[in-house]
Amino acid sequence: MIVVGAGPGGSVAAKVAAESGLKTVFFERGRKPGEKNSSGCGLGPRMWREFPEMMKKLTPEVAPSLRKAACVVNHYLNKDMEEIAIEMYYPTESVTYEPAKSFITMNCYRSEFDPWIAGIAVEAGAELRTSVLIKDLVKDDKGKVIGVQTEKGEKVYGKVIIGADGVISTVAIKSGLNPRWRPDQITLVPQYDFSADRKKIDQMYGPDGLLADAADGIWYGTNFPAAYQVIFGDGFHIGLGSWMGQWTANPISFLNKLVSCKPFQRMIKAIDAKPREVQTHLLPWTQEPVRTYTDNVMLIGDAGGFPCPLEAEGVFPAMETGKLAAETAIKCIADGDTSKQALKLYEEKWKKASVGIEFQAGESMQTLWRHLMFSTQSEENSMEWFIPLWHELRGGFYDWSEPHIVRLRQIIKKAQEYLPQAMTFFSKYMMPVLTDAMGDQISLMPQLMKLMEGMRPRPKKK
Ligand SMILES: Cc1cc2nc3c(=O)[nH]c(=O)nc-3n(C[C@H](O)[C@H](O)[C@H](O)COP(=O)(O)OP(=O)(O)OC[C@H]3O[C@@H](n4cnc5c(N)ncnc54)[C@H](O)[C@@H]3O)c2cc1C
């Protein structure tokens, strides 16, 4: 089996195949996996849930940048880039996977994570060939893929070829599975990496810090797309993205607007942070994966468009699809049939798995995000009413200048100003997500009816 790419997806595919006894080689264009210290550093709990044996070995000894994000801190900025609200969220009571009650993500630089996970595949018996760029696919006279060709012209043959080569996937392009992304399937994400004093980060974001264990942050504003902040042992990332074709100005200018605003600068000062690296990446953010298999070929992870449609979490989907593709290859090679009819099994597997379930609401979730957090550069700009409305509803009561009942009336009156946009938004973009989520099993109607009954006017006290 040949795997192109030694990111998280390729390494898991190589590991699973090698463990089963398949002769497995995986190619990496970098001098080592993770050489390009790209993002994708917030590791979600599904990785521990689905790969417990492996993930328990990811410790600060092998990955010094590892930091737990037990909660997320949201920052809200108004149109003048003033911070008008901060809120923190720990996992809620409805979380059923017990370990996920103690963390939202574990954060780790990919320059540490990728070599570590590739090492596990090598331990399992896979051959890792670094500094090898796969330039083309080798095809037989019927046009079926039978191998890969390196930049230096070497041809390597395999029964199954797995495209784990990320967003600009040579395997996807040359096999014809995905010759080109549409602009609405792909985002451009500029990001800054800052180094910071470990002790100062601990004081702010550590377990006993001011914002206890809040090593994930989201910055919301009305004039830049929502930005994520991922905090590590000795630094942090701040980045933001939007779909190609949706940018109205240089993407970096939006990031600069955020980074230079007062509240952000305050945070930088508090933890003594220094800019370390500028990165700009592409990230598939799709309503559904592309066609993921053909004769002798399967696409996994970013190459297949698997990052989740709501938040583009991509590391776990790459690992899960890597595992499923390798399991499919093992069976099909053993059966002596790696035709596309046989490899359809891969699609059946991922559709039933966690990643496939995620895409059952792919269209509604991606559309919701597009029209909220990332609508800031369009005329629609939902954040212009969302932020003040949220602020009013959550924070309006913290005011002693009037009797509380008067304040409540003022809040309701103000909130009503935003209702036309909010209601349109709710029915257009929120309802489809709720409908997808509820299916036939849950109905909110009885509770809603009860609520309406309780809203009848009460007799006034004399
Ligand atoms: C800015 C940003 C932030 C993100 N944040 C998160 C996050 O917090 N959490 C999360 O889960 N996901 C996040 N993602 C998504 C995540 O990074 C990806 O979904 C994930 O890395 C996909 O894994 P992969 O193995 O499919 O591909 P990749 O990680 O892209 O790995 C592909 C590998 O293939 C190699 N390669 C490519 N072409 C060739 C070739 N022709 N020959 C040989 N080798 C090749 C590359 O060098 C690379 O090592 C983020 C993405 C971006 C861009």
PDB file of C-alpha atoms in Angstrom, residues 34-43 65 67 73 75 105-114 189-196 201 205 214-219 226-241 255 258-259 264 267-268 271 273-281 315:
ATOM      1  CA  GLY A  34       5.353  18.472  10.274  1.00  0.00           C
ATOM      2  CA  GLU A  35       8.355  20.352   8.881  1.00  0.00           C
ATOM      3  CA  LYS A  36       5.989  23.054   7.750  1.00  0.00           C
ATOM      4  CA  ASN A  37       4.723  24.022  11.185  1.00  0.00           C
ATOM      5  CA  SER A  38       1.192  24.490   9.932  1.00  0.00           C
ATOM      6  CA  SER A  39      -1.895  24.785  12.034  1.00  0.00           C
ATOM      7  CA  GLY A  40      -4.448  22.219  13.011  1.00  0.00           C
ATOM      8  CA  CYS A  41      -3.161  22.246  16.533  1.00  0.00           C
ATOM      9  CA  GLY A  42      -6.355  22.020  18.588  1.00  0.00           C
ATOM     10  CA  LEU A  43      -6.744  18.267  19.058  1.00  0.00           C
ATOM     11  CA  SER A  65       4.126  22.481  23.555  1.00  0.00           C
ATOM     12  CA  ARG A  67      -1.409  22.472  26.747  1.00  0.00           C
ATOM     13  CA  VAL A  73     -13.050  32.098  26.232  1.00  0.00           C
ATOM     14  CA  HIS A  75     -14.208  37.890  23.298  1.00  0.00           C
ATOM     15  CA  THR A 105      -9.007  20.515  22.994  1.00  0.00           C
ATOM     16  CA  MET A 106      -5.422  19.563  23.755  1.00  0.00           C
ATOM     17  CA  ASN A 107      -3.180  22.013  21.929  1.00  0.00           C
ATOM     18  CA  CYS A 108       0.074  20.925  20.378  1.00  0.00           C
ATOM     19  CA  TYR A 109       2.287  22.303  17.605  1.00  0.00           C
ATOM     20  CA  ARG A 110       2.157  20.173  14.473  1.00  0.00           C
ATOM     21  CA  SER A 111       5.956  20.326  14.268  1.00  0.00           C
ATOM     22  CA  GLU A 112       5.832  18.051  17.343  1.00  0.00           C
ATOM     23  CA  PHE A 113       2.600  16.125  16.701  1.00  0.00           C
ATOM     24  CA  ASP A 114       3.241  15.033  13.092  1.00  0.00           C
ATOM     25  CA  VAL A 189      -6.481  31.269   6.592  1.00  0.00           C
ATOM     26  CA  PRO A 190      -3.735  33.732   7.559  1.00  0.00           C
ATOM     27  CA  GLN A 191      -2.327  33.201  10.999  1.00  0.00           C
ATOM     28  CA  TYR A 192       0.337  34.619  13.324  1.00  0.00           C
ATOM     29  CA  ASP A 193       2.302  32.509  15.737  1.00  0.00           C
ATOM     30  CA  PHE A 194       3.518  34.284  18.878  1.00  0.00           C
ATOM     31  CA  SER A 195       6.050  33.026  21.378  1.00  0.00           C
ATOM     32  CA  ALA A 196       5.301  33.914  24.977  1.00  0.00           C
ATOM     33  CA  ILE A 201       0.881  32.104  30.014  1.00  0.00           C
ATOM     34  CA  TYR A 205      -4.311  30.587  31.016  1.00  0.00           C
ATOM     35  CA  ALA A 214      -8.884  28.754  28.981  1.00  0.00           C
ATOM     36  CA  ALA A 215      -6.355  27.835  26.336  1.00  0.00           C
ATOM     37  CA  ASP A 216      -8.804  28.245  23.444  1.00  0.00           C
ATOM     38  CA  GLY A 217     -10.221  31.625  22.518  1.00  0.00           C
ATOM     39  CA  ILE A 218     -12.529  33.032  19.887  1.00  0.00           C
ATOM     40  CA  TRP A 219     -12.566  36.719  18.985  1.00  0.00           C
ATOM     41  CA  ALA A 226     -14.255  35.358  13.684  1.00  0.00           C
ATOM     42  CA  ALA A 227     -10.690  34.609  14.786  1.00  0.00           C
ATOM     43  CA  TYR A 228      -9.457  31.623  16.796  1.00  0.00           C
ATOM     44  CA  GLN A 229      -6.711  31.708  19.388  1.00  0.00           C
ATOM     45  CA  VAL A 230      -4.996  28.432  20.285  1.00  0.00           C
ATOM     46  CA  ILE A 231      -2.656  28.632  23.266  1.00  0.00           C
ATOM     47  CA  PHE A 232       0.287  26.249  23.684  1.00  0.00           C
ATOM     48  CA  GLY A 233       2.934  25.685  26.340  1.00  0.00           C
ATOM     49  CA  ASP A 234       5.070  28.581  25.187  1.00  0.00           C
ATOM     50  CA  GLY A 235       3.080  30.538  22.638  1.00  0.00           C
ATOM     51  CA  PHE A 236      -0.158  30.944  20.767  1.00  0.00           C
ATOM     52  CA  HIS A 237      -1.716  31.146  17.339  1.00  0.00           C
ATOM     53  CA  ILE A 238      -4.170  33.765  16.224  1.00  0.00           C
ATOM     54  CA  GLY A 239      -5.773  33.295  12.835  1.00  0.00           C
ATOM     55  CA  LEU A 240      -8.897  33.898  10.836  1.00  0.00           C
ATOM     56  CA  GLY A 241     -10.256  32.658   7.562  1.00  0.00           C
ATOM     57  CA  LEU A 255      -5.850  39.918  11.092  1.00  0.00           C
ATOM     58  CA  LEU A 258      -7.576  42.459  15.329  1.00  0.00           C
ATOM     59  CA  VAL A 259      -4.000  42.094  16.507  1.00  0.00           C
ATOM     60  CA  PHE A 264      -5.573  42.166  22.020  1.00  0.00           C
ATOM     61  CA  MET A 267      -3.318  40.377  26.304  1.00  0.00           C
ATOM     62  CA  ILE A 268      -0.027  40.364  24.374  1.00  0.00           C
ATOM     63  CA  ILE A 271       1.912  37.380  28.674  1.00  0.00           C
ATOM     64  CA  ALA A 273       4.200  37.666  23.661  1.00  0.00           C
ATOM     65  CA  LYS A 274       6.432  38.242  20.636  1.00  0.00           C
ATOM     66  CA  PRO A 275       5.525  37.597  16.983  1.00  0.00           C
ATOM     67  CA  ARG A 276       7.386  34.485  15.776  1.00  0.00           C
ATOM     68  CA  GLU A 277       5.991  33.321  12.430  1.00  0.00           C
ATOM     69  CA  VAL A 278       3.491  34.332   9.740  1.00  0.00           C
ATOM     70  CA  GLN A 279       1.618  31.483   8.088  1.00  0.00           C
ATOM     71  CA  THR A 280      -1.060  31.359   5.439  1.00  0.00           C
ATOM     72  CA  HIS A 281      -2.842  28.121   4.656  1.00  0.00           C
ATOM     73  CA  VAL A 315      -7.122  16.351  12.422  1.00  0.00           C
TER      74      VAL A 315
END
